[in-house]
mmCIF file of C-alpha atoms in Angstrom:
data_model
loop_
_atom_site.group_PDB
_atom_site.id
_atom_site.type_symbol
_atom_site.label_atom_id
_atom_site.label_comp_id
_atom_site.label_asym_id
_atom_site.label_seq_id
_atom_site.Cartn_x
_atom_site.Cartn_y
_atom_site.Cartn_z
ATOM 1 C CA HIS Z 1 107.749 115.846 135.188
ATOM 2 C CA GLU Z 2 109.974 113.712 133.636
ATOM 3 C CA ALA Z 3 110.221 111.752 135.761
ATOM 4 C CA ASN Z 4 106.552 110.449 134.849
ATOM 5 C CA LYS Z 5 107.530 111.191 130.734
ATOM 6 C CA ARG Z 6 110.469 108.587 131.227
ATOM 7 C CA ASN Z 7 107.747 106.231 133.062
ATOM 8 C CA LEU Z 8 106.314 106.232 130.051
ATOM 9 C CA LYS Z 9 108.788 105.109 127.754
ATOM 10 C CA ASP Z 10 110.092 103.360 129.875
ATOM 11 C CA LEU Z 11 106.328 101.643 129.525
ATOM 12 C CA ASP Z 12 106.619 101.776 125.798
ATOM 13 C CA VAL Z 13 104.731 105.281 125.067
ATOM 14 C CA ASN Z 14 107.234 105.601 122.116
ATOM 15 C CA GLY Z 15 105.888 102.003 120.093
ATOM 16 C CA ARG Z 16 102.258 102.327 121.649
ATOM 17 C CA LEU Z 17 102.374 106.368 120.351
ATOM 18 C CA LEU Z 18 103.423 105.351 116.584
ATOM 19 C CA ALA Z 19 100.976 102.795 116.353
ATOM 20 C CA ALA Z 20 98.568 104.058 117.178
ATOM 21 C CA LEU Z 21 99.496 107.703 114.227
ATOM 22 C CA ASN Z 22 99.623 104.728 111.690
ATOM 23 C CA ARG Z 23 97.085 102.796 112.402
ATOM 24 C CA HIS Z 24 94.734 105.900 112.813
ATOM 25 C CA THR Z 25 95.643 107.597 109.474
ATOM 26 C CA GLY Z 26 92.509 107.510 107.923
ATOM 27 C CA HIS Z 27 90.729 109.244 111.173
ATOM 28 C CA PRO Z 28 92.592 112.518 112.279
ATOM 29 C CA GLU Z 29 90.959 113.183 115.587
ATOM 30 C CA ALA Z 30 92.312 110.526 117.021
ATOM 31 C CA LEU Z 31 95.911 112.439 115.269
ATOM 32 C CA MET Z 32 94.616 115.435 117.351
ATOM 33 C CA ALA Z 33 94.352 113.466 120.320
ATOM 34 C CA ALA Z 34 98.347 111.548 119.386
ATOM 35 C CA SER Z 35 99.658 114.963 118.364
ATOM 36 C CA LYS Z 36 98.163 116.539 121.544
ATOM 37 C CA PHE Z 37 100.512 114.144 124.055
ATOM 38 C CA LEU Z 38 103.357 114.352 121.795
ATOM 39 C CA ARG Z 39 103.698 117.441 121.983
ATOM 40 C CA ILE Z 40 103.673 117.829 126.212
ATOM 41 C CA TYR Z 41 105.378 114.685 126.383
ATOM 42 C CA LEU Z 42 108.005 116.064 124.153
ATOM 43 C CA SER Z 43 108.006 119.359 126.028
ATOM 44 C CA ASP Z 44 110.762 120.225 128.413
ATOM 45 C CA ASP Z 45 108.249 121.814 130.805
ATOM 46 C CA ASP Z 46 110.636 120.470 134.067
ATOM 47 C CA ARG Z 47 112.950 123.225 135.087
ATOM 48 C CA ARG Z 48 113.704 121.442 138.824
ATOM 49 C CA PRO Z 49 117.649 121.957 139.562
ATOM 50 C CA GLY Z 50 119.393 118.650 138.976
ATOM 51 C CA VAL Z 51 116.804 117.609 136.207
ATOM 52 C CA GLN Z 52 118.264 116.741 132.497
ATOM 53 C CA PRO Z 53 115.466 116.184 130.482
ATOM 54 C CA GLY Z 54 115.099 113.924 127.666
ATOM 55 C CA THR Z 55 112.979 115.354 125.160
ATOM 56 C CA PHE Z 56 115.915 115.121 122.508
ATOM 57 C CA SER Z 57 116.750 111.796 122.637
ATOM 58 C CA ARG Z 58 112.185 111.909 123.177
ATOM 59 C CA ALA Z 59 112.340 113.435 119.777
ATOM 60 C CA ARG Z 60 114.457 111.555 117.943
ATOM 61 C CA GLU Z 61 113.578 107.616 118.720
ATOM 62 C CA ILE Z 62 109.418 109.042 117.434
ATOM 63 C CA GLY Z 63 111.099 111.172 113.984
ATOM 64 C CA GLU Z 64 113.938 110.196 113.174
ATOM 65 C CA ASP Z 65 112.871 106.630 111.310
ATOM 66 C CA PHE Z 66 110.604 108.437 108.470
ATOM 67 C CA GLN Z 67 108.566 105.643 107.344
ATOM 68 C CA ASN Z 68 107.681 104.211 110.497
ATOM 69 C CA GLY Z 69 107.822 107.317 113.114
ATOM 70 C CA ALA Z 70 105.739 110.440 113.671
ATOM 71 C CA LEU Z 71 106.592 112.340 110.662
ATOM 72 C CA ARG Z 72 104.432 110.358 107.675
ATOM 73 C CA PRO Z 73 101.282 110.557 109.221
ATOM 74 C CA LEU Z 74 101.735 114.475 110.133
ATOM 75 C CA PHE Z 75 102.518 115.210 106.655
ATOM 76 C CA ALA Z 76 100.074 112.619 105.724
ATOM 77 C CA LEU Z 77 97.048 114.698 108.685
ATOM 78 C CA LEU Z 78 98.326 118.513 107.378
ATOM 79 C CA ASP Z 79 97.604 117.512 104.021
ATOM 80 C CA SER Z 80 94.567 115.997 103.457
ATOM 81 C CA PRO Z 81 91.932 118.821 102.805
ATOM 82 C CA ASP Z 82 89.593 117.683 105.559
ATOM 83 C CA THR Z 83 92.690 119.174 107.427
ATOM 84 C CA LEU Z 84 93.928 122.589 105.662
ATOM 85 C CA ALA Z 85 90.069 123.319 105.922
ATOM 86 C CA ASN Z 86 90.219 123.553 109.661
ATOM 87 C CA VAL Z 87 92.441 126.463 110.795
ATOM 88 C CA LYS Z 88 92.878 124.168 114.273
ATOM 89 C CA MET Z 89 93.949 121.276 113.247
ATOM 90 C CA VAL Z 90 96.785 122.766 110.814
ATOM 91 C CA THR Z 91 97.965 124.809 114.018
ATOM 92 C CA SER Z 92 98.506 121.692 115.499
ATOM 93 C CA THR Z 93 99.535 120.005 113.030
ATOM 94 C CA LEU Z 94 102.117 122.266 113.282
ATOM 95 C CA ALA Z 95 103.038 123.015 116.512
ATOM 96 C CA THR Z 96 103.495 119.086 116.516
ATOM 97 C CA LEU Z 97 105.780 119.104 113.417
ATOM 98 C CA LYS Z 98 108.322 121.857 115.515
ATOM 99 C CA ALA Z 99 108.568 119.319 118.177
ATOM 100 C CA VAL Z 100 109.495 116.768 116.829
ATOM 101 C CA ALA Z 101 111.977 118.189 114.851
ATOM 102 C CA VAL Z 102 114.726 118.482 116.755
ATOM 103 C CA ASN Z 103 118.088 117.734 114.641
ATOM 104 C CA ASP Z 104 119.300 118.107 110.755
ATOM 105 C CA HIS Z 105 118.760 114.948 110.196
ATOM 106 C CA ILE Z 106 114.804 114.709 111.156
ATOM 107 C CA CYS Z 107 114.614 118.293 109.553
ATOM 108 C CA LYS Z 108 115.958 117.014 106.278
ATOM 109 C CA HIS Z 109 112.978 114.443 106.024
ATOM 110 C CA VAL Z 110 110.614 117.785 106.266
ATOM 111 C CA ALA Z 111 111.730 119.146 103.526
ATOM 112 C CA ALA Z 112 112.799 116.424 101.437
ATOM 113 C CA LYS Z 113 110.216 114.070 102.511
ATOM 114 C CA GLY Z 114 107.095 117.088 101.611
ATOM 115 C CA GLY Z 115 106.139 118.051 104.566
ATOM 116 C CA LEU Z 116 108.076 121.328 103.820
ATOM 117 C CA ASP Z 117 105.671 121.960 100.816
ATOM 118 C CA THR Z 118 103.446 120.984 102.808
ATOM 119 C CA ALA Z 119 103.421 123.230 105.752
ATOM 120 C CA LEU Z 120 104.393 126.358 103.040
ATOM 121 C CA LEU Z 121 101.526 125.670 101.951
ATOM 122 C CA ALA Z 122 99.527 125.587 104.790
ATOM 123 C CA PHE Z 123 100.482 128.379 106.195
ATOM 124 C CA GLU Z 124 99.841 129.700 102.990
ATOM 125 C CA ALA Z 125 95.896 128.797 102.736
ATOM 126 C CA HIS Z 126 95.936 131.230 106.527
ATOM 127 C CA ILE Z 127 98.411 133.127 106.524
ATOM 128 C CA THR Z 128 95.410 135.731 108.860
ATOM 129 C CA ASP Z 129 95.403 133.525 111.088
ATOM 130 C CA GLU Z 130 97.817 134.399 114.161
ATOM 131 C CA LYS Z 131 98.461 131.323 115.696
ATOM 132 C CA VAL Z 132 99.124 129.096 112.440
ATOM 133 C CA ALA Z 133 101.455 132.303 111.168
ATOM 134 C CA ALA Z 134 103.564 131.468 114.724
ATOM 135 C CA ASN Z 135 103.176 127.667 114.434
ATOM 136 C CA ALA Z 136 104.605 128.037 110.661
ATOM 137 C CA CYS Z 137 107.843 130.880 111.364
ATOM 138 C CA MET Z 138 108.559 128.521 114.363
ATOM 139 C CA LEU Z 139 108.717 124.838 112.113
ATOM 140 C CA LEU Z 140 110.305 127.247 109.514
ATOM 141 C CA LYS Z 141 112.681 128.147 112.376
ATOM 142 C CA ALA Z 142 113.251 125.176 113.259
ATOM 143 C CA VAL Z 143 113.749 123.380 109.564
ATOM 144 C CA SER Z 144 115.840 125.710 109.320
ATOM 145 C CA ARG Z 145 118.837 125.135 111.576
ATOM 146 C CA ASN Z 146 119.903 123.066 108.432
ATOM 147 C CA ASP Z 147 122.068 125.644 105.628
ATOM 148 C CA ASP Z 148 120.408 123.534 103.096
ATOM 149 C CA ILE Z 149 117.002 124.131 103.779
ATOM 150 C CA LYS Z 150 117.671 128.095 104.455
ATOM 151 C CA ARG Z 151 118.214 128.296 100.845
ATOM 152 C CA ILE Z 152 115.422 125.827 100.317
ATOM 153 C CA VAL Z 153 112.424 127.844 102.220
ATOM 154 C CA GLY Z 154 114.710 131.093 100.533
ATOM 155 C CA LYS Z 155 114.047 129.575 96.732
ATOM 156 C CA GLY Z 156 110.746 128.243 97.531
ATOM 157 C CA LYS Z 157 107.727 130.226 98.987
ATOM 158 C CA GLY Z 158 109.154 130.251 102.017
ATOM 159 C CA LEU Z 159 110.549 134.267 102.103
ATOM 160 C CA GLY Z 160 107.486 135.871 100.319
ATOM 161 C CA LEU Z 161 105.073 134.317 102.855
ATOM 162 C CA LEU Z 162 107.774 135.412 106.120
ATOM 163 C CA LEU Z 163 107.789 138.466 104.424
#
């Protein structure tokens, strides 16, 4: 419920989550648990009438600051050889990146700071896995709301992977 997510935010879960992501960069299991929480925390799952979800504001708070936000540790996790060898971890990380990429500023970070290239490498490495392909495509769709990123995807290997 949205009220629970707001209560968590009031208890500084954003700061605690970001601290955990940045502190545990060498511990994939901890990052996977934080990623799962992040996806649930950023989901718009309360469809009751009159409820205004804070999904996008939470994602902006967590994703816009590249140095201290969620993107940098998620990129590092996806870029790890251990992660790339693990389909479940690739799927989870791609899904989490998609949940965080809610606005143009964050999408530009994904493209400019190496996240798009890393996601495409992970997609290519597991092209035959349905869950990886689905999550990679959803991430590409999310970041491609920006026309410049569409061009990057089209000029690079993204278009070939999609086809």
